[in-house]
CSV table of C-alpha atoms in Angstrom, one decimal:
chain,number,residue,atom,x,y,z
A,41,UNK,CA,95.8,-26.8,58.1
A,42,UNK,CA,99.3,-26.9,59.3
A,43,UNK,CA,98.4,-23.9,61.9
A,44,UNK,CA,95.4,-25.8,63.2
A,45,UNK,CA,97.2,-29.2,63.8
A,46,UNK,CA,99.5,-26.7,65.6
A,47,UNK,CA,97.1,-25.2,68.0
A,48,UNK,CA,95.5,-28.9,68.5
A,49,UNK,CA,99.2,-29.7,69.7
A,50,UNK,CA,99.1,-26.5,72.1
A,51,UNK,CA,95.5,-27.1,73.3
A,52,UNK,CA,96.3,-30.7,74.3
A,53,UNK,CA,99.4,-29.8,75.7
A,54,UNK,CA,97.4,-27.3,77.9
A,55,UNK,CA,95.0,-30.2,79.1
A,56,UNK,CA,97.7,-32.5,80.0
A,57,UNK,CA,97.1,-31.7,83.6
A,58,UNK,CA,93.3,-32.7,83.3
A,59,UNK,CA,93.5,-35.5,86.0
A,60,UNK,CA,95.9,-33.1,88.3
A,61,UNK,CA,99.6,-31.7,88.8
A,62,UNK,CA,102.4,-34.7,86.6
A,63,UNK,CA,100.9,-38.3,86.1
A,64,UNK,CA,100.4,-40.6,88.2
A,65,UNK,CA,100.6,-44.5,87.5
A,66,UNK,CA,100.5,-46.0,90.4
A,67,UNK,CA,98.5,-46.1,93.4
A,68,UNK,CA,100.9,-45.8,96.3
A,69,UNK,CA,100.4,-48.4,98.3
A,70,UNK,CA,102.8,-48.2,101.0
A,71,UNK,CA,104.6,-49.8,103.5
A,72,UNK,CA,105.7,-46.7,105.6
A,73,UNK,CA,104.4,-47.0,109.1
A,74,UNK,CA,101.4,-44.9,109.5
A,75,UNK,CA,101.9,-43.1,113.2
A,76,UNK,CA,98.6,-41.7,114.2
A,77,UNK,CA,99.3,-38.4,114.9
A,78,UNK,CA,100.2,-38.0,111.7
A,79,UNK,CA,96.8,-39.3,109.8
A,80,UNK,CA,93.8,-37.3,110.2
A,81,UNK,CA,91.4,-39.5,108.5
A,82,UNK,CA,91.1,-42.8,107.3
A,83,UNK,CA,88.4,-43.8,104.5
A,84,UNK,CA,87.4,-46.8,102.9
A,85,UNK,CA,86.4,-46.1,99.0
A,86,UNK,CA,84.8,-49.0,97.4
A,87,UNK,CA,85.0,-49.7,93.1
A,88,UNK,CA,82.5,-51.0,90.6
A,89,UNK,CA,85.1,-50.6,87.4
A,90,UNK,CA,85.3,-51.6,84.0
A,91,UNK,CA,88.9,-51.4,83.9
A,92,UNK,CA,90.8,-54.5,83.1
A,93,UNK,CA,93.1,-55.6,86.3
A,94,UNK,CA,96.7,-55.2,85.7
A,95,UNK,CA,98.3,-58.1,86.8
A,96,UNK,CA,101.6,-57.6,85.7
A,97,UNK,CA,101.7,-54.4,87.2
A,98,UNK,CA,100.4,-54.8,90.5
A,99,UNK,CA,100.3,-51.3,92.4
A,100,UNK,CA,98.6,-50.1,89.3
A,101,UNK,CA,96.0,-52.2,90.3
A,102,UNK,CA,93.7,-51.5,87.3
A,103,UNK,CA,95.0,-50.0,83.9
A,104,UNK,CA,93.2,-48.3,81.1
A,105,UNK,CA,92.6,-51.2,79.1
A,106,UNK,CA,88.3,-52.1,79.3
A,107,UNK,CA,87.2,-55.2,80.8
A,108,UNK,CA,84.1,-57.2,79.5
A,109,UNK,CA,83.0,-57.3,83.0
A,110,UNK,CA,82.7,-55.1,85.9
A,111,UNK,CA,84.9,-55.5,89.0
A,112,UNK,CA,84.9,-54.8,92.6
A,113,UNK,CA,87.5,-53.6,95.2
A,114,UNK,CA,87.3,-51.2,97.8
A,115,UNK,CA,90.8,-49.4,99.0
A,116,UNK,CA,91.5,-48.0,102.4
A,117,UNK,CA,93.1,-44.4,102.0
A,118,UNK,CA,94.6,-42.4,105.3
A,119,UNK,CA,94.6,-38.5,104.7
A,120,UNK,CA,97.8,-36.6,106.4
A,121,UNK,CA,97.7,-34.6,109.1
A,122,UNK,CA,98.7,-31.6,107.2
A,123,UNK,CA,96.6,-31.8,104.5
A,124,UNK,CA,94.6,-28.8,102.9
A,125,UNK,CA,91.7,-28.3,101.7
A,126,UNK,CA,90.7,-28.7,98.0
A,127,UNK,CA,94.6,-30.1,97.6
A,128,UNK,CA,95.6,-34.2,97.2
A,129,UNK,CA,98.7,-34.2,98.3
A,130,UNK,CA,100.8,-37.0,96.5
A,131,UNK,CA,103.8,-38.9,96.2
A,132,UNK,CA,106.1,-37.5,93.4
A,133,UNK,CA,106.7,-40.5,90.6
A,134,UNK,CA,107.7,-44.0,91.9
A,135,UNK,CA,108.4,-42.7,95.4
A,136,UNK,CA,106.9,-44.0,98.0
A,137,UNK,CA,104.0,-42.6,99.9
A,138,UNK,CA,105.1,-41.0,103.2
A,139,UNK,CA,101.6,-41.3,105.0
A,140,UNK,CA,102.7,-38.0,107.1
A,141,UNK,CA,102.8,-36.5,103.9
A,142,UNK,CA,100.3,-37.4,101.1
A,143,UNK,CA,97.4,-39.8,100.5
A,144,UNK,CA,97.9,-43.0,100.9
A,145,UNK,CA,96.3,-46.4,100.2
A,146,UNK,CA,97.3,-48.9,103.3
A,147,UNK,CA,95.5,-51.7,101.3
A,148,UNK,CA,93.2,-53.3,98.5
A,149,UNK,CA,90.4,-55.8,98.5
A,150,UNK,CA,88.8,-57.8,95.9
A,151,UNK,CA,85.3,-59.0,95.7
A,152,UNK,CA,84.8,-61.7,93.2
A,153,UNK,CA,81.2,-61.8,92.8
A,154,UNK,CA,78.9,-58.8,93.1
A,155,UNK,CA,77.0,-60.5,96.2
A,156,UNK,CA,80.4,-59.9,98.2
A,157,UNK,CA,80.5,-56.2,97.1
A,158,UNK,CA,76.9,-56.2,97.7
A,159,UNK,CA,77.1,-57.1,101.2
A,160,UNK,CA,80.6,-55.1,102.0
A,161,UNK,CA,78.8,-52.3,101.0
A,162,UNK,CA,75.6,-52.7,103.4
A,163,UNK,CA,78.1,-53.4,106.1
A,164,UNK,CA,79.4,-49.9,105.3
A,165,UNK,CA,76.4,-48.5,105.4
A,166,UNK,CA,75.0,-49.5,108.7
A,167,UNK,CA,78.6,-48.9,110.6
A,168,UNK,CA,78.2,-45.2,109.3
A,169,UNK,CA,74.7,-45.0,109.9
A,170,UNK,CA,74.3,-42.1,107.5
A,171,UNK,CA,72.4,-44.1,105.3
A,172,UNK,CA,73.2,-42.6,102.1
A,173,UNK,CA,75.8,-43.5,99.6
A,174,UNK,CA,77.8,-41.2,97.1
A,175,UNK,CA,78.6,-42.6,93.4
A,176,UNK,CA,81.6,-40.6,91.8
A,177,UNK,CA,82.1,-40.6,88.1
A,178,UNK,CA,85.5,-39.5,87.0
A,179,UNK,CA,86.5,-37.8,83.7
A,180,UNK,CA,88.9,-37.4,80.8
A,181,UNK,CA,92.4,-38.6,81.1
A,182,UNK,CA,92.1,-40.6,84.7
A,183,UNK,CA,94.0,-43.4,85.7
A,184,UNK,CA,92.4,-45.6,88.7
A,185,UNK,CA,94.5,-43.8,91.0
A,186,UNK,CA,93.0,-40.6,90.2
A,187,UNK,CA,89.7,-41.5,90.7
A,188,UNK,CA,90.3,-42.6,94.3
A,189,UNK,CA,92.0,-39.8,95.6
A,190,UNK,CA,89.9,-37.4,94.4
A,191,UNK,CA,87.0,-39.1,95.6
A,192,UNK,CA,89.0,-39.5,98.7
A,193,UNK,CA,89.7,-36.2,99.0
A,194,UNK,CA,85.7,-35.1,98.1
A,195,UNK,CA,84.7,-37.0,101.0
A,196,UNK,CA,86.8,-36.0,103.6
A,197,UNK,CA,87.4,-32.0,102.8
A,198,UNK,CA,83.2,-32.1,102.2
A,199,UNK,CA,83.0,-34.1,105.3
A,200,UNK,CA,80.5,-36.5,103.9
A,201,UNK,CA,79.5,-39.3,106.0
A,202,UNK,CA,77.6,-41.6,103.8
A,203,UNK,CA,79.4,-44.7,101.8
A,204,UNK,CA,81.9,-43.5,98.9
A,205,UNK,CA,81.6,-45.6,95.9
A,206,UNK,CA,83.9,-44.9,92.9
A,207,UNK,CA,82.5,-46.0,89.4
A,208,UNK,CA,86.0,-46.3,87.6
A,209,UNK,CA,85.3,-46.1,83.5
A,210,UNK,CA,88.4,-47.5,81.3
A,211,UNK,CA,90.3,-43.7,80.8
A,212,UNK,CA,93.2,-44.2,78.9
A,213,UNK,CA,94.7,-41.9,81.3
A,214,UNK,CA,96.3,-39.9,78.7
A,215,UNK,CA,96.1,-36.9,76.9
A,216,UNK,CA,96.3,-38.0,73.6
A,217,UNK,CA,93.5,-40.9,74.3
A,218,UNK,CA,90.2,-38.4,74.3
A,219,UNK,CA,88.2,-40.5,71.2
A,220,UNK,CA,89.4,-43.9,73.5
A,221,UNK,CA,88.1,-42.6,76.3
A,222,UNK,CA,84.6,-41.8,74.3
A,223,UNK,CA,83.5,-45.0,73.8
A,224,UNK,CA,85.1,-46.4,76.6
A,225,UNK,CA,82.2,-43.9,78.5
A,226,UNK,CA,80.0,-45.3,75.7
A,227,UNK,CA,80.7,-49.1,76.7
A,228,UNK,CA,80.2,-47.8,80.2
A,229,UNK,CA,76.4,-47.0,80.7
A,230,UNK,CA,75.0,-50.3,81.1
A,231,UNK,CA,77.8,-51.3,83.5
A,232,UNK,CA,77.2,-48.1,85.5
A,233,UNK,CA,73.6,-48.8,85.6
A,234,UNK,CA,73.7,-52.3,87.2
A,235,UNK,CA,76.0,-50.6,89.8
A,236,UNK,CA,73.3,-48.0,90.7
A,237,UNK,CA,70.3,-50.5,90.5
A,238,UNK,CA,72.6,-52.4,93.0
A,239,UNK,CA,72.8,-49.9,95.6
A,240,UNK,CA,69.6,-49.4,95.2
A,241,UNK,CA,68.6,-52.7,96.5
A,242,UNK,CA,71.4,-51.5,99.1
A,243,UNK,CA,70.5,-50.7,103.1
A,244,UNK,CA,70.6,-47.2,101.6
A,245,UNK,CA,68.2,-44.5,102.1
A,246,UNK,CA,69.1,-42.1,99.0
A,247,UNK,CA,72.2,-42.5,96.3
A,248,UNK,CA,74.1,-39.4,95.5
A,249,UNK,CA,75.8,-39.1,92.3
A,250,UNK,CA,78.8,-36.7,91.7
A,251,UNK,CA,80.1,-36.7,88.0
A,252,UNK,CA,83.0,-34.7,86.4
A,253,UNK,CA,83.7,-34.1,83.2
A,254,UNK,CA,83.6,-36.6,80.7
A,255,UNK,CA,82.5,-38.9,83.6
A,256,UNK,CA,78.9,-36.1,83.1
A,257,UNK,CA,78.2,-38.1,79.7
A,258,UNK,CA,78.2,-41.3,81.5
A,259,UNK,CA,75.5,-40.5,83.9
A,260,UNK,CA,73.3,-38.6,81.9
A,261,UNK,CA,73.9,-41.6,79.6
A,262,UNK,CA,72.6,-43.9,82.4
A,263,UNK,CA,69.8,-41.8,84.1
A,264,UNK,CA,68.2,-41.7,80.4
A,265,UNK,CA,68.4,-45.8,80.4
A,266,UNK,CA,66.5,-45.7,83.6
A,267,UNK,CA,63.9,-43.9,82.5
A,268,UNK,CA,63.0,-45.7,79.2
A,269,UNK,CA,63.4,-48.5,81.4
A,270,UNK,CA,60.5,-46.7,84.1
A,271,UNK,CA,62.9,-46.4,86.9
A,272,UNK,CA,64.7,-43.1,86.8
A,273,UNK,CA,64.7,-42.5,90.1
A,274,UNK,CA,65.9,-45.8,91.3
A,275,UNK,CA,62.3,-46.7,93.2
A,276,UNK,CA,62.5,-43.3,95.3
A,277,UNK,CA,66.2,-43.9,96.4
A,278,UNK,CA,67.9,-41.5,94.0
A,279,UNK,CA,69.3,-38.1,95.5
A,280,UNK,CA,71.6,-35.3,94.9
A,281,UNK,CA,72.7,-35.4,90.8
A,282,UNK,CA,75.7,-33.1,90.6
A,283,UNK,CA,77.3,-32.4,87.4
A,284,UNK,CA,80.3,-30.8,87.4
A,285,UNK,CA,82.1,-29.3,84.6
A,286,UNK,CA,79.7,-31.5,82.0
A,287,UNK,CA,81.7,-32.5,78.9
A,288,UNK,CA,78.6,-32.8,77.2
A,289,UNK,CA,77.2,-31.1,73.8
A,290,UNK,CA,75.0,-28.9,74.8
A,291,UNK,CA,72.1,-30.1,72.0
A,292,UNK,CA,72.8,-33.5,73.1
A,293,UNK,CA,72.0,-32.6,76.6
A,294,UNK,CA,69.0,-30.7,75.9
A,295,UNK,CA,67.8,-34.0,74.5
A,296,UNK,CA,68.7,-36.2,77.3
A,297,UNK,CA,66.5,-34.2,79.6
A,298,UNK,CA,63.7,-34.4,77.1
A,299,UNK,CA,63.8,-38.2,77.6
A,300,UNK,CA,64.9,-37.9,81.5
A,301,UNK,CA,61.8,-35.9,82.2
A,302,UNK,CA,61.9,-33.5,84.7
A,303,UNK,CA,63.5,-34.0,87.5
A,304,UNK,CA,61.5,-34.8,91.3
A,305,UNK,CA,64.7,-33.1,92.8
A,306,UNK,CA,66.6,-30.7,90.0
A,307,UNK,CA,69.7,-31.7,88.6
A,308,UNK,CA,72.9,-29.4,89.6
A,309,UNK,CA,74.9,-28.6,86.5
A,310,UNK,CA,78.6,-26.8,87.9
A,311,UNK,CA,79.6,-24.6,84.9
A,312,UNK,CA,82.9,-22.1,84.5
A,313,UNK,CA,83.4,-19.8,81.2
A,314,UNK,CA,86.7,-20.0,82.2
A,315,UNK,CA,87.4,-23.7,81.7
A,316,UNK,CA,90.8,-24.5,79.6
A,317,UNK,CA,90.0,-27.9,79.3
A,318,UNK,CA,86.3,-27.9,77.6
A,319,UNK,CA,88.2,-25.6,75.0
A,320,UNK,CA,89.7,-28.9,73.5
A,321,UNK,CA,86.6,-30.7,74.1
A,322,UNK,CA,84.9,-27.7,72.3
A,323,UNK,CA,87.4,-27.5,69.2
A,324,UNK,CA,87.5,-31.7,68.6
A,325,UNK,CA,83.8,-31.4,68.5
A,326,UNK,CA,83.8,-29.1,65.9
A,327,UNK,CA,82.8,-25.7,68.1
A,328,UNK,CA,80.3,-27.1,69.6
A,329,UNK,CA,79.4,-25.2,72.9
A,330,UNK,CA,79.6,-27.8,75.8
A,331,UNK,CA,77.5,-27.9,78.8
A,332,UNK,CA,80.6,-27.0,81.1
A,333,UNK,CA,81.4,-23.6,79.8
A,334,UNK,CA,77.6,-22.8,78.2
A,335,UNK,CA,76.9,-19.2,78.4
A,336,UNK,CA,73.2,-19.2,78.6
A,337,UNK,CA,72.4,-20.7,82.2
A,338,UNK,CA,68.6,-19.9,81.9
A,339,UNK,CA,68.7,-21.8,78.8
A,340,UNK,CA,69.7,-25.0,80.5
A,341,UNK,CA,67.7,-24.3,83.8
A,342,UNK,CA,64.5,-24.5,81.5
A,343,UNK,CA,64.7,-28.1,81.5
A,344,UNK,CA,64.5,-28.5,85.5
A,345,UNK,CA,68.5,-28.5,86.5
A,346,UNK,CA,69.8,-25.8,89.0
A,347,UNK,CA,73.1,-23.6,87.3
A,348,UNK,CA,75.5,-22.6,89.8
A,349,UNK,CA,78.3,-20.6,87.9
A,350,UNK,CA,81.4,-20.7,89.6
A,351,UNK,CA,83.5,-18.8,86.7
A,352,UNK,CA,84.3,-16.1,89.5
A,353,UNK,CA,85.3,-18.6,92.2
A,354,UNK,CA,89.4,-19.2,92.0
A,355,UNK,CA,90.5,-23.0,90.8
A,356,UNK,CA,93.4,-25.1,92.2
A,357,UNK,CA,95.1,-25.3,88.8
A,358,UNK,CA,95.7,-23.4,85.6
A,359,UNK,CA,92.6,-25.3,83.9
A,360,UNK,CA,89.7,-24.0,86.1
A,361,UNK,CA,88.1,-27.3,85.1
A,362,UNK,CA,88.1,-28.8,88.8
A,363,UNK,CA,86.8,-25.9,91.0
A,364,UNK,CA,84.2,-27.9,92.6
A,365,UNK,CA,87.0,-30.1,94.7
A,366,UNK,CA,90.2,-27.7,94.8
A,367,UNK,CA,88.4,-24.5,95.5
A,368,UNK,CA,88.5,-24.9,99.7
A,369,UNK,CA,85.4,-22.9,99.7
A,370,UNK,CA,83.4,-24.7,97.1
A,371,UNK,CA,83.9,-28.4,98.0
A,372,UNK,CA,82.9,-27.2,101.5
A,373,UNK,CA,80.0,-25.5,99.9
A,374,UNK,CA,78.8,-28.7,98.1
A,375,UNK,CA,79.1,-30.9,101.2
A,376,UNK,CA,77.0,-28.7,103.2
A,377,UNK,CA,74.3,-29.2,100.4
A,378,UNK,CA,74.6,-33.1,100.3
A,379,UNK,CA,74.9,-33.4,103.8
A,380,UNK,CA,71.6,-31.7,104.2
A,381,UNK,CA,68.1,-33.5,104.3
A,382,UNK,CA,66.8,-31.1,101.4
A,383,UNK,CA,69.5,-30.9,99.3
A,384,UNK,CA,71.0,-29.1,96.8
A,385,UNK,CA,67.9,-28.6,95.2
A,386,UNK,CA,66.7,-26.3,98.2
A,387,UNK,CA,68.3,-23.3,96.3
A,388,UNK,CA,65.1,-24.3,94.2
A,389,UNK,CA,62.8,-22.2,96.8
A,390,UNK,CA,64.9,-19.5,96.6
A,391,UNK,CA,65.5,-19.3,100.6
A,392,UNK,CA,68.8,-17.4,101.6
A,393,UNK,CA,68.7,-19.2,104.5
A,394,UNK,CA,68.8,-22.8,102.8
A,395,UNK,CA,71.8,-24.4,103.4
A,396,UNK,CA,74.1,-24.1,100.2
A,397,UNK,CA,73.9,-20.0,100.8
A,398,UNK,CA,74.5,-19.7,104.4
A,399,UNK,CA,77.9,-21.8,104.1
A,400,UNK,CA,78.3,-19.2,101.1
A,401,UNK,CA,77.4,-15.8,103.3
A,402,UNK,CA,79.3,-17.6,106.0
A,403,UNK,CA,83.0,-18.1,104.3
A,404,UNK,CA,82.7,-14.4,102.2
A,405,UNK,CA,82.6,-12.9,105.7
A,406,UNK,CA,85.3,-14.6,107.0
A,407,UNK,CA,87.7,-14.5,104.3
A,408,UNK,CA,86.7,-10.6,103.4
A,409,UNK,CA,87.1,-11.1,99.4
A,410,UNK,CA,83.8,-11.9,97.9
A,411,UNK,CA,83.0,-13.6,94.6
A,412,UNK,CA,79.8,-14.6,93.3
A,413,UNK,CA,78.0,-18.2,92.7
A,414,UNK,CA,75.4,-17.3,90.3
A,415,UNK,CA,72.9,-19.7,90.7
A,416,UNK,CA,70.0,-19.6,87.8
A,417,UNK,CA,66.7,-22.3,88.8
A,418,UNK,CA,63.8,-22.7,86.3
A,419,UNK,CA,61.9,-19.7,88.5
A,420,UNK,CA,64.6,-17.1,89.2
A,421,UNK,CA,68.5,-16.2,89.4
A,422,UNK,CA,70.2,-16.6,93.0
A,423,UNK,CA,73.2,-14.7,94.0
A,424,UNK,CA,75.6,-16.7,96.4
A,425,UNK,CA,78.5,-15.2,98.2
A,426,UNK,CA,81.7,-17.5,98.8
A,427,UNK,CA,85.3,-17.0,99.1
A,428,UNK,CA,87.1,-14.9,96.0
């Protein structure tokens, strides 16, 4: 007993980087003067969250503690000049942001009712006039602050040009907090489904939705409501369903597609055998394969969701459990397939020339080091090329 408390103490001590590189507390907000040449991007990332507001720490904004309602903001983010690919570059600590140098959030609005979000978010919409909006879910052991710059970071490195909407869950943000952070995804669903079923009375033509992690249980959670509820597809609006890294039991999974149905446009389920951090997910659920690291695509493609396994593609940190965002050539890979009218799910057809595999041939030219993006559908097994 004493060996496997001590190997739970290793294995959460692994994961502690799970929402990136140190912990974060605050979002930056800054008062640095932001000198043009030095900002490459600016982006404005609206929040439905069920975090409670932390009014005695303001620049946290919102903590991990769960609120009986949802809340809205939306936060405007500038991207530095210098930044890189798949990277969020960040203030260390308490230090200020330096907008030259990291993400930084210039400001923070609040909509009291959901009509004001409502209509902030149409506004949006029409001034892009890439009518199309993309939900991200965040996972285990995020603060609010994560959640933004990553989405942040999604948007701008995939080059998306819809509307960014975060859905923020009450994470405790810490590593010692997965059980909290369970039924805080629990308590979620309903909250995440009256976000979706508002944008999809939106100005929107199609809702995207991006999960990580944990943040995967949520959705699948949510997109099973819909359908016992006769509305899975949010009245035709629904589009791209990406889950990445799914901290999800595999069984259980199995089942929420039973009830799901098979999808009109196929789920995309990101998977590495090399993810660290599903080990601890794994071992707590008492060796349980999870969905993230599950060895037998062709198993879970049966059900009517794409596989793309990225366990040869590198990972910006020692966890391999965020590939999809830090890998330069993957994030880039998985914009190209939202941005286009077909998809993701046009590796479904099996073309070569569809637009998620000619990005792929494209950067294992240029780079010269190849890995492989196998990518298993219900009707055949895909080989992708991207950068090693």
């Amino acid at each position: 007993m004493r060996l496997k408390a001590l190997w739970i103490v290793a294995l959460i001590a692994l994961v502690s980087g799970c929402a990136g590189p140190g912990r974060h507390e605050l979002l930056n907000i800054s008062s640095f003067p932001a000198k043009a040449a030095d900002i490459s991007a600016e982006h404005e990332i609206f929040v439905a969250t069920t975090r409670r507001q932390s009014i005695d720490q303001p620049r946290t904004v919102y903590g991990g503690d769960r609120s009986a309602n949802v809340a809205y903001a939306s936060v405007d983010i500038t991207v530095p000049r210098i930044h890189e690919t798949g990277r969020i570059e960040r203030a260390k600590g308490r230090a200020p942001a330096d907008p030259a140098k990291h993400f930084t959030a210039r400001s923070v609005s609040f909509y009291k009712e959901p009509e004001q979000f409502a209509r902030a978010i149409d506004a949006s919409i029409v001034e892009n006039k890439d009518r199309r909006v993309l939900v991200f879910v965040h996972g285990f052991n995020n603060g609010f602050d994560d959640g933004v710059y990553r989405i942040t970071q999604i948007v701008n490195d995939a080059q998306y040009s819809g509307t960014p909407v975060l859905f923020s869950w009450a994470s405790s943000a810490r590593t010692t907090g997965y059980l909290y952070d369970k039924e805080s995804a629990n308590a979620a669903r309903d909250d995440l489904e009256a976000t979706l079923r508002m944008l999809a009375k939106s100005k929107a033509t199609s809702i995207d939705i991006l999960a990580h992690s944990m943040g995967t249980w949520v959705t699948m959670e949510t997109l099973r409501q819909l359908a016992i509820r006769g509305d899975r597809d949010l009245g035709g609006k629904l589009g791209n369903v990406v889950l990445a890294s799914p901290d999800i039991d595999v069984d259980v999974f199995k089942k929420q597609m039973l009830r799901y149905g098979t999808p009109k446009r196929p789920f995309v389920v990101l998977l590495s055998d090399d993810d660290r951090a599903l080990r601890l997910s794994t071992f707590i659920s008492g060796d349980k394969p999870r969905v993230g690291d599950y060895a037998d695509a062709a198993d879970l493609a049966s059900y009517g969701v794409i596989v793309a396994d990225l366990t040869q593609a590198r990972s910006g940190d020692r966890l391999n459990h965020a590939k999809f965002a830090d890998n330069p050539f993957l994030v880039q890979l998985l914009g190209e397939g939202l941005r286009s009218n077909a998809g993701l799910a046009a590796a479904e057809s099996g073309d070569l020339g569809s637009p998620m595999s000619t990005i792929g041939k494209d950067i294992g030219q240029a780079v010269g080091s190849v890995a492989d993006i196998v990518i298993t559908t219900p009707f055949k097994v895909l080989s992708i090329a991207t950068g090693g």
